[in-house]
Amino acid sequence: MKLLIFVLIIASSTVHAQSKKEKLEISTSAVCGMCEDTIEEHFMFEKGVRYADLKLKENVLYIEYNPKKTNPATLRKALTSIGYDADKLPADEGAYKNLALCCKKGSKCEH
């Protein structure tokens, strides 16, 4: 009986430790629906990310992530690597050049 209780305690603490999550908000240069699709799709496959939602009207990417698998610096770098600014980090120049015209800063295009 004591062994069963011990196993249950260990199992519940493991589940609790795995459920730890943190939230991050990143200001970005995204301008249209195509940007939104690109960014959210990219972050679906980013290690440790559980949720990513870009709010275009706010120009903010909301991310929920596992801090044991990633960190804010890595997530900001991931955003810059696909051509978008991330807070004060500028977009990777090569990735920015490859963005669709409507996804570039100052674009008035609405996708």
mmCIF file of N, CA and C in Angstrom:
data_model
loop_
_atom_site.group_PDB
_atom_site.id
_atom_site.type_symbol
_atom_site.label_atom_id
_atom_site.label_comp_id
_atom_site.label_asym_id
_atom_site.label_seq_id
_atom_site.Cartn_x
_atom_site.Cartn_y
_atom_site.Cartn_z
ATOM 1 N N MET A 1 0.825 -1.194 0.000
ATOM 2 C CA MET A 1 0.000 0.000 0.000
ATOM 3 C C MET A 1 0.872 1.262 0.000
ATOM 4 N N LYS A 2 1.930 1.241 0.831
ATOM 5 C CA LYS A 2 2.831 2.389 0.893
ATOM 6 C C LYS A 2 3.517 2.614 -0.456
ATOM 7 N N LEU A 3 3.852 1.528 -1.111
ATOM 8 C CA LEU A 3 4.486 1.637 -2.426
ATOM 9 C C LEU A 3 3.538 2.275 -3.433
ATOM 10 N N LEU A 4 2.285 1.898 -3.404
ATOM 11 C CA LEU A 4 1.292 2.474 -4.298
ATOM 12 C C LEU A 4 1.142 3.972 -4.062
ATOM 13 N N ILE A 5 1.075 4.385 -2.829
ATOM 14 C CA ILE A 5 0.966 5.811 -2.491
ATOM 15 C C ILE A 5 2.205 6.556 -2.972
ATOM 16 N N PHE A 6 3.371 5.974 -2.758
ATOM 17 C CA PHE A 6 4.615 6.598 -3.198
ATOM 18 C C PHE A 6 4.627 6.785 -4.715
ATOM 19 N N VAL A 7 4.209 5.762 -5.447
ATOM 20 C CA VAL A 7 4.170 5.826 -6.913
ATOM 21 C C VAL A 7 3.191 6.910 -7.371
ATOM 22 N N LEU A 8 2.035 6.995 -6.737
ATOM 23 C CA LEU A 8 1.053 8.024 -7.089
ATOM 24 C C LEU A 8 1.582 9.427 -6.826
ATOM 25 N N ILE A 9 2.281 9.610 -5.736
ATOM 26 C CA ILE A 9 2.860 10.927 -5.425
ATOM 27 C C ILE A 9 3.902 11.310 -6.476
ATOM 28 N N ILE A 10 4.770 10.393 -6.814
ATOM 29 C CA ILE A 10 5.801 10.652 -7.833
ATOM 30 C C ILE A 10 5.146 10.950 -9.179
ATOM 31 N N ALA A 11 4.158 10.171 -9.561
ATOM 32 C CA ALA A 11 3.480 10.375 -10.846
ATOM 33 C C ALA A 11 2.794 11.727 -10.891
ATOM 34 N N SER A 12 2.121 12.126 -9.826
ATOM 35 C CA SER A 12 1.422 13.415 -9.839
ATOM 36 C C SER A 12 2.399 14.580 -9.847
ATOM 37 N N SER A 13 3.525 14.448 -9.169
ATOM 38 C CA SER A 13 4.499 15.541 -9.191
ATOM 39 C C SER A 13 5.171 15.646 -10.555
ATOM 40 N N THR A 14 5.348 14.518 -11.235
ATOM 41 C CA THR A 14 5.917 14.533 -12.584
ATOM 42 C C THR A 14 4.968 15.222 -13.553
ATOM 43 N N VAL A 15 3.685 14.905 -13.471
ATOM 44 C CA VAL A 15 2.691 15.542 -14.333
ATOM 45 C C VAL A 15 2.643 17.035 -14.051
ATOM 46 N N HIS A 16 2.701 17.430 -12.789
ATOM 47 C CA HIS A 16 2.682 18.845 -12.434
ATOM 48 C C HIS A 16 3.911 19.558 -12.996
ATOM 49 N N ALA A 17 5.079 18.935 -12.886
ATOM 50 C CA ALA A 17 6.310 19.555 -13.396
ATOM 51 C C ALA A 17 6.248 19.712 -14.913
ATOM 52 N N GLN A 18 5.641 18.735 -15.601
ATOM 53 C CA GLN A 18 5.559 18.803 -17.050
ATOM 54 C C GLN A 18 4.548 19.841 -17.515
ATOM 55 N N SER A 19 3.610 20.212 -16.654
ATOM 56 C CA SER A 19 2.584 21.154 -17.066
ATOM 57 C C SER A 19 3.014 22.613 -16.901
ATOM 58 N N LYS A 20 4.231 22.845 -16.437
ATOM 59 C CA LYS A 20 4.708 24.203 -16.254
ATOM 60 C C LYS A 20 4.758 24.923 -17.599
ATOM 61 N N LYS A 21 4.248 26.135 -17.604
ATOM 62 C CA LYS A 21 4.255 26.905 -18.838
ATOM 63 C C LYS A 21 4.478 28.377 -18.510
ATOM 64 N N GLU A 22 5.007 29.065 -19.478
ATOM 65 C CA GLU A 22 5.236 30.498 -19.343
ATOM 66 C C GLU A 22 4.638 31.182 -20.555
ATOM 67 N N LYS A 23 4.405 32.472 -20.419
ATOM 68 C CA LYS A 23 3.839 33.254 -21.513
ATOM 69 C C LYS A 23 4.798 34.358 -21.901
ATOM 70 N N LEU A 24 4.765 34.692 -23.171
ATOM 71 C CA LEU A 24 5.643 35.721 -23.722
ATOM 72 C C LEU A 24 4.867 36.535 -24.740
ATOM 73 N N GLU A 25 5.095 37.826 -24.741
ATOM 74 C CA GLU A 25 4.528 38.715 -25.751
ATOM 75 C C GLU A 25 5.682 39.335 -26.517
ATOM 76 N N ILE A 26 5.619 39.239 -27.839
ATOM 77 C CA ILE A 26 6.673 39.794 -28.691
ATOM 78 C C ILE A 26 6.044 40.777 -29.665
ATOM 79 N N SER A 27 6.514 42.006 -29.647
ATOM 80 C CA SER A 27 6.091 42.997 -30.646
ATOM 81 C C SER A 27 6.749 42.623 -31.962
ATOM 82 N N THR A 28 5.966 42.702 -33.039
ATOM 83 C CA THR A 28 6.494 42.268 -34.326
ATOM 84 C C THR A 28 6.096 43.221 -35.445
ATOM 85 N N SER A 29 6.689 43.009 -36.599
ATOM 86 C CA SER A 29 6.452 43.859 -37.761
ATOM 87 C C SER A 29 5.436 43.258 -38.721
ATOM 88 N N ALA A 30 4.704 42.244 -38.308
ATOM 89 C CA ALA A 30 3.702 41.601 -39.165
ATOM 90 C C ALA A 30 2.627 42.612 -39.560
ATOM 91 N N VAL A 31 2.146 42.499 -40.810
ATOM 92 C CA VAL A 31 1.195 43.506 -41.304
ATOM 93 C C VAL A 31 -0.097 42.949 -41.898
ATOM 94 N N CYS A 32 -0.156 41.651 -42.196
ATOM 95 C CA CYS A 32 -1.352 41.147 -42.880
ATOM 96 C C CYS A 32 -1.684 39.726 -42.450
ATOM 97 N N GLY A 33 -2.781 39.245 -42.970
ATOM 98 C CA GLY A 33 -3.220 37.892 -42.657
ATOM 99 C C GLY A 33 -2.240 36.826 -43.107
ATOM 100 N N MET A 34 -1.548 37.082 -44.199
ATOM 101 C CA MET A 34 -0.547 36.129 -44.669
ATOM 102 C C MET A 34 0.605 36.031 -43.656
ATOM 103 N N CYS A 35 0.983 37.166 -43.088
ATOM 104 C CA CYS A 35 2.001 37.176 -42.026
ATOM 105 C C CYS A 35 1.520 36.332 -40.853
ATOM 106 N N GLU A 36 0.269 36.546 -40.486
ATOM 107 C CA GLU A 36 -0.323 35.817 -39.363
ATOM 108 C C GLU A 36 -0.239 34.311 -39.593
ATOM 109 N N ASP A 37 -0.642 33.874 -40.772
ATOM 110 C CA ASP A 37 -0.593 32.449 -41.108
ATOM 111 C C ASP A 37 0.836 31.916 -41.059
ATOM 112 N N THR A 38 1.754 32.654 -41.648
ATOM 113 C CA THR A 38 3.158 32.236 -41.704
ATOM 114 C C THR A 38 3.743 32.087 -40.306
ATOM 115 N N ILE A 39 3.538 33.093 -39.476
ATOM 116 C CA ILE A 39 4.111 33.090 -38.127
ATOM 117 C C ILE A 39 3.497 31.996 -37.263
ATOM 118 N N GLU A 40 2.179 31.922 -37.247
ATOM 119 C CA GLU A 40 1.529 30.912 -36.405
ATOM 120 C C GLU A 40 1.892 29.501 -36.842
ATOM 121 N N GLU A 41 1.972 29.281 -38.154
ATOM 122 C CA GLU A 41 2.357 27.962 -38.649
ATOM 123 C C GLU A 41 3.789 27.632 -38.252
ATOM 124 N N HIS A 42 4.682 28.603 -38.369
ATOM 125 C CA HIS A 42 6.076 28.379 -37.995
ATOM 126 C C HIS A 42 6.188 27.983 -36.525
ATOM 127 N N PHE A 43 5.468 28.677 -35.669
ATOM 128 C CA PHE A 43 5.574 28.411 -34.239
ATOM 129 C C PHE A 43 4.865 27.126 -33.809
ATOM 130 N N MET A 44 4.019 26.565 -34.662
ATOM 131 C CA MET A 44 3.420 25.258 -34.359
ATOM 132 C C MET A 44 4.512 24.190 -34.268
ATOM 133 N N PHE A 45 5.615 24.412 -34.979
ATOM 134 C CA PHE A 45 6.691 23.429 -35.034
ATOM 135 C C PHE A 45 7.926 23.854 -34.238
ATOM 136 N N GLU A 46 7.857 24.976 -33.554
ATOM 137 C CA GLU A 46 8.991 25.458 -32.757
ATOM 138 C C GLU A 46 9.042 24.672 -31.444
ATOM 139 N N LYS A 47 10.186 24.121 -31.128
ATOM 140 C CA LYS A 47 10.352 23.294 -29.932
ATOM 141 C C LYS A 47 9.906 24.042 -28.675
ATOM 142 N N GLY A 48 9.071 23.390 -27.895
ATOM 143 C CA GLY A 48 8.636 23.932 -26.615
ATOM 144 C C GLY A 48 7.428 24.846 -26.671
ATOM 145 N N VAL A 49 6.999 25.235 -27.863
ATOM 146 C CA VAL A 49 5.858 26.145 -27.986
ATOM 147 C C VAL A 49 4.569 25.339 -27.923
ATOM 148 N N ARG A 50 3.680 25.779 -27.055
ATOM 149 C CA ARG A 50 2.383 25.119 -26.912
ATOM 150 C C ARG A 50 1.283 25.879 -27.636
ATOM 151 N N TYR A 51 1.483 27.182 -27.793
ATOM 152 C CA TYR A 51 0.434 28.031 -28.358
ATOM 153 C C TYR A 51 1.079 29.298 -28.892
ATOM 154 N N ALA A 52 0.664 29.735 -30.067
ATOM 155 C CA ALA A 52 1.124 31.004 -30.624
ATOM 156 C C ALA A 52 -0.048 31.669 -31.335
ATOM 157 N N ASP A 53 -0.270 32.931 -31.009
ATOM 158 C CA ASP A 53 -1.393 33.673 -31.598
ATOM 159 C C ASP A 53 -0.926 35.094 -31.902
ATOM 160 N N LEU A 54 -0.981 35.451 -33.172
ATOM 161 C CA LEU A 54 -0.596 36.801 -33.580
ATOM 162 C C LEU A 54 -1.837 37.674 -33.637
ATOM 163 N N LYS A 55 -1.809 38.777 -32.919
ATOM 164 C CA LYS A 55 -2.891 39.765 -32.956
ATOM 165 C C LYS A 55 -2.405 40.916 -33.837
ATOM 166 N N LEU A 56 -2.896 40.947 -35.073
ATOM 167 C CA LEU A 56 -2.430 41.943 -36.047
ATOM 168 C C LEU A 56 -2.701 43.374 -35.611
ATOM 169 N N LYS A 57 -3.875 43.636 -35.044
ATOM 170 C CA LYS A 57 -4.208 45.008 -34.651
ATOM 171 C C LYS A 57 -3.250 45.539 -33.606
ATOM 172 N N GLU A 58 -2.704 44.632 -32.798
ATOM 173 C CA GLU A 58 -1.749 45.017 -31.749
ATOM 174 C C GLU A 58 -0.301 44.855 -32.198
ATOM 175 N N ASN A 59 -0.086 44.126 -33.282
ATOM 176 C CA ASN A 59 1.257 43.748 -33.739
ATOM 177 C C ASN A 59 2.024 43.012 -32.641
ATOM 178 N N VAL A 60 1.318 42.115 -31.973
ATOM 179 C CA VAL A 60 1.923 41.356 -30.881
ATOM 180 C C VAL A 60 1.674 39.862 -31.098
ATOM 181 N N LEU A 61 2.741 39.095 -30.924
ATOM 182 C CA LEU A 61 2.660 37.647 -30.957
ATOM 183 C C LEU A 61 2.616 37.153 -29.523
ATOM 184 N N TYR A 62 1.562 36.432 -29.186
ATOM 185 C CA TYR A 62 1.398 35.856 -27.857
ATOM 186 C C TYR A 62 1.809 34.389 -27.933
ATOM 187 N N ILE A 63 2.732 33.996 -27.063
ATOM 188 C CA ILE A 63 3.256 32.638 -27.074
ATOM 189 C C ILE A 63 3.149 32.032 -25.676
ATOM 190 N N GLU A 64 2.737 30.788 -25.636
ATOM 191 C CA GLU A 64 2.777 30.002 -24.410
ATOM 192 C C GLU A 64 3.784 28.887 -24.670
ATOM 193 N N TYR A 65 4.745 28.718 -23.768
ATOM 194 C CA TYR A 65 5.820 27.768 -24.029
ATOM 195 C C TYR A 65 6.273 27.064 -22.755
ATOM 196 N N ASN A 66 7.000 25.980 -22.950
ATOM 197 C CA ASN A 66 7.586 25.217 -21.865
ATOM 198 C C ASN A 66 9.002 25.747 -21.632
ATOM 199 N N PRO A 67 9.267 26.364 -20.470
ATOM 200 C CA PRO A 67 10.587 26.954 -20.224
ATOM 201 C C PRO A 67 11.712 25.925 -20.098
ATOM 202 N N LYS A 68 11.363 24.660 -19.985
ATOM 203 C CA LYS A 68 12.400 23.624 -19.946
ATOM 204 C C LYS A 68 12.892 23.276 -21.347
ATOM 205 N N LYS A 69 12.128 23.692 -22.364
ATOM 206 C CA LYS A 69 12.477 23.339 -23.738
ATOM 207 C C LYS A 69 12.913 24.529 -24.586
ATOM 208 N N THR A 70 12.588 25.735 -24.170
ATOM 209 C CA THR A 70 12.968 26.923 -24.938
ATOM 210 C C THR A 70 12.973 28.131 -24.016
ATOM 211 N N ASN A 71 13.318 29.284 -24.576
ATOM 212 C CA ASN A 71 13.378 30.505 -23.766
ATOM 213 C C ASN A 71 13.041 31.713 -24.647
ATOM 214 N N PRO A 72 12.793 32.867 -24.024
ATOM 215 C CA PRO A 72 12.401 34.048 -24.803
ATOM 216 C C PRO A 72 13.406 34.442 -25.894
ATOM 217 N N ALA A 73 14.687 34.361 -25.609
ATOM 218 C CA ALA A 73 15.690 34.745 -26.616
ATOM 219 C C ALA A 73 15.596 33.836 -27.846
ATOM 220 N N THR A 74 15.433 32.554 -27.628
ATOM 221 C CA THR A 74 15.315 31.599 -28.734
ATOM 222 C C THR A 74 14.056 31.861 -29.545
ATOM 223 N N LEU A 75 12.961 32.178 -28.862
ATOM 224 C CA LEU A 75 11.700 32.440 -29.555
ATOM 225 C C LEU A 75 11.766 33.729 -30.365
ATOM 226 N N ARG A 76 12.406 34.756 -29.833
ATOM 227 C CA ARG A 76 12.575 36.000 -30.597
ATOM 228 C C ARG A 76 13.442 35.746 -31.833
ATOM 229 N N LYS A 77 14.500 34.983 -31.660
ATOM 230 C CA LYS A 77 15.396 34.660 -32.775
ATOM 231 C C LYS A 77 14.645 33.858 -33.848
ATOM 232 N N ALA A 78 13.762 32.966 -33.421
ATOM 233 C CA ALA A 78 12.967 32.186 -34.380
ATOM 234 C C ALA A 78 12.085 33.104 -35.214
ATOM 235 N N LEU A 79 11.527 34.124 -34.600
ATOM 236 C CA LEU A 79 10.683 35.066 -35.330
ATOM 237 C C LEU A 79 11.508 35.877 -36.326
ATOM 238 N N THR A 80 12.686 36.328 -35.920
ATOM 239 C CA THR A 80 13.526 37.099 -36.844
ATOM 240 C C THR A 80 14.007 36.228 -38.003
ATOM 241 N N SER A 81 14.178 34.931 -37.758
ATOM 242 C CA SER A 81 14.701 34.035 -38.793
ATOM 243 C C SER A 81 13.715 33.822 -39.939
ATOM 244 N N ILE A 82 12.443 34.175 -39.728
ATOM 245 C CA ILE A 82 11.472 34.029 -40.823
ATOM 246 C C ILE A 82 11.102 35.380 -41.435
ATOM 247 N N GLY A 83 11.827 36.441 -41.038
ATOM 248 C CA GLY A 83 11.687 37.725 -41.716
ATOM 249 C C GLY A 83 10.939 38.816 -40.984
ATOM 250 N N TYR A 84 10.670 38.622 -39.706
ATOM 251 C CA TYR A 84 9.917 39.625 -38.945
ATOM 252 C C TYR A 84 10.728 40.145 -37.768
ATOM 253 N N ASP A 85 10.538 41.435 -37.455
ATOM 254 C CA ASP A 85 11.163 42.003 -36.264
ATOM 255 C C ASP A 85 10.574 41.327 -35.038
ATOM 256 N N ALA A 86 11.373 41.245 -33.981
ATOM 257 C CA ALA A 86 10.927 40.664 -32.718
ATOM 258 C C ALA A 86 11.380 41.596 -31.596
ATOM 259 N N ASP A 87 10.452 42.399 -31.103
ATOM 260 C CA ASP A 87 10.780 43.453 -30.143
ATOM 261 C C ASP A 87 11.848 44.346 -30.781
ATOM 262 N N LYS A 88 13.008 44.449 -30.181
ATOM 263 C CA LYS A 88 14.042 45.332 -30.727
ATOM 264 C C LYS A 88 15.008 44.614 -31.668
ATOM 265 N N LEU A 89 14.812 43.320 -31.863
ATOM 266 C CA LEU A 89 15.668 42.567 -32.787
ATOM 267 C C LEU A 89 15.148 42.722 -34.213
ATOM 268 N N PRO A 90 16.003 43.149 -35.121
ATOM 269 C CA PRO A 90 15.556 43.291 -36.518
ATOM 270 C C PRO A 90 15.432 41.934 -37.202
ATOM 271 N N ALA A 91 14.570 41.890 -38.186
ATOM 272 C CA ALA A 91 14.378 40.677 -38.979
ATOM 273 C C ALA A 91 15.668 40.307 -39.703
ATOM 274 N N ASP A 92 15.864 39.025 -39.913
ATOM 275 C CA ASP A 92 16.967 38.546 -40.732
ATOM 276 C C ASP A 92 16.784 39.119 -42.137
ATOM 277 N N GLU A 93 17.818 39.777 -42.655
ATOM 278 C CA GLU A 93 17.705 40.469 -43.946
ATOM 279 C C GLU A 93 17.324 39.538 -45.091
ATOM 280 N N GLY A 94 17.956 38.382 -45.162
ATOM 281 C CA GLY A 94 17.657 37.438 -46.240
ATOM 282 C C GLY A 94 16.228 36.928 -46.171
ATOM 283 N N ALA A 95 15.769 36.621 -44.967
ATOM 284 C CA ALA A 95 14.393 36.133 -44.799
ATOM 285 C C ALA A 95 13.397 37.245 -45.117
ATOM 286 N N TYR A 96 13.715 38.471 -44.718
ATOM 287 C CA TYR A 96 12.829 39.602 -45.002
ATOM 288 C C TYR A 96 12.681 39.816 -46.516
ATOM 289 N N LYS A 97 13.786 39.716 -47.228
ATOM 290 C CA LYS A 97 13.747 39.889 -48.687
ATOM 291 C C LYS A 97 12.860 38.842 -49.357
ATOM 292 N N ASN A 98 12.769 37.658 -48.750
ATOM 293 C CA ASN A 98 11.971 36.571 -49.326
ATOM 294 C C ASN A 98 10.488 36.635 -48.964
ATOM 295 N N LEU A 99 10.104 37.572 -48.098
ATOM 296 C CA LEU A 99 8.689 37.709 -47.755
ATOM 297 C C LEU A 99 7.903 38.204 -48.962
ATOM 298 N N ALA A 100 6.633 37.850 -49.008
ATOM 299 C CA ALA A 100 5.746 38.381 -50.049
ATOM 300 C C ALA A 100 5.674 39.897 -49.889
ATOM 301 N N LEU A 101 5.440 40.611 -50.972
ATOM 302 C CA LEU A 101 5.387 42.070 -50.946
ATOM 303 C C LEU A 101 4.392 42.584 -49.906
ATOM 304 N N CYS A 102 3.265 41.906 -49.767
ATOM 305 C CA CYS A 102 2.246 42.366 -48.815
ATOM 306 C C CYS A 102 2.689 42.207 -47.364
ATOM 307 N N CYS A 103 3.721 41.427 -47.121
ATOM 308 C CA CYS A 103 4.203 41.175 -45.746
ATOM 309 C C CYS A 103 5.335 42.121 -45.339
ATOM 310 N N LYS A 104 5.703 43.013 -46.213
ATOM 311 C CA LYS A 104 6.798 43.929 -45.893
ATOM 312 C C LYS A 104 6.281 45.156 -45.153
ATOM 313 N N LYS A 105 7.138 45.715 -44.327
ATOM 314 C CA LYS A 105 6.776 46.871 -43.508
ATOM 315 C C LYS A 105 6.198 47.993 -44.373
ATOM 316 N N GLY A 106 5.142 48.615 -43.887
ATOM 317 C CA GLY A 106 4.529 49.726 -44.593
ATOM 318 C C GLY A 106 3.527 49.301 -45.655
ATOM 319 N N SER A 107 3.391 47.999 -45.878
ATOM 320 C CA SER A 107 2.454 47.511 -46.882
ATOM 321 C C SER A 107 1.021 47.790 -46.438
ATOM 322 N N LYS A 108 0.183 48.128 -47.386
ATOM 323 C CA LYS A 108 -1.243 48.383 -47.105
ATOM 324 C C LYS A 108 -2.106 47.214 -47.546
ATOM 325 N N CYS A 109 -1.479 46.165 -48.033
ATOM 326 C CA CYS A 109 -2.183 44.985 -48.522
ATOM 327 C C CYS A 109 -2.910 44.294 -47.380
ATOM 328 N N GLU A 110 -4.100 43.825 -47.634
ATOM 329 C CA GLU A 110 -4.881 43.067 -46.646
ATOM 330 C C GLU A 110 -5.139 41.666 -47.177
ATOM 331 N N HIS A 111 -4.525 40.689 -46.600
ATOM 332 C CA HIS A 111 -4.793 39.281 -46.971
ATOM 333 C C HIS A 111 -5.702 38.682 -45.961
#
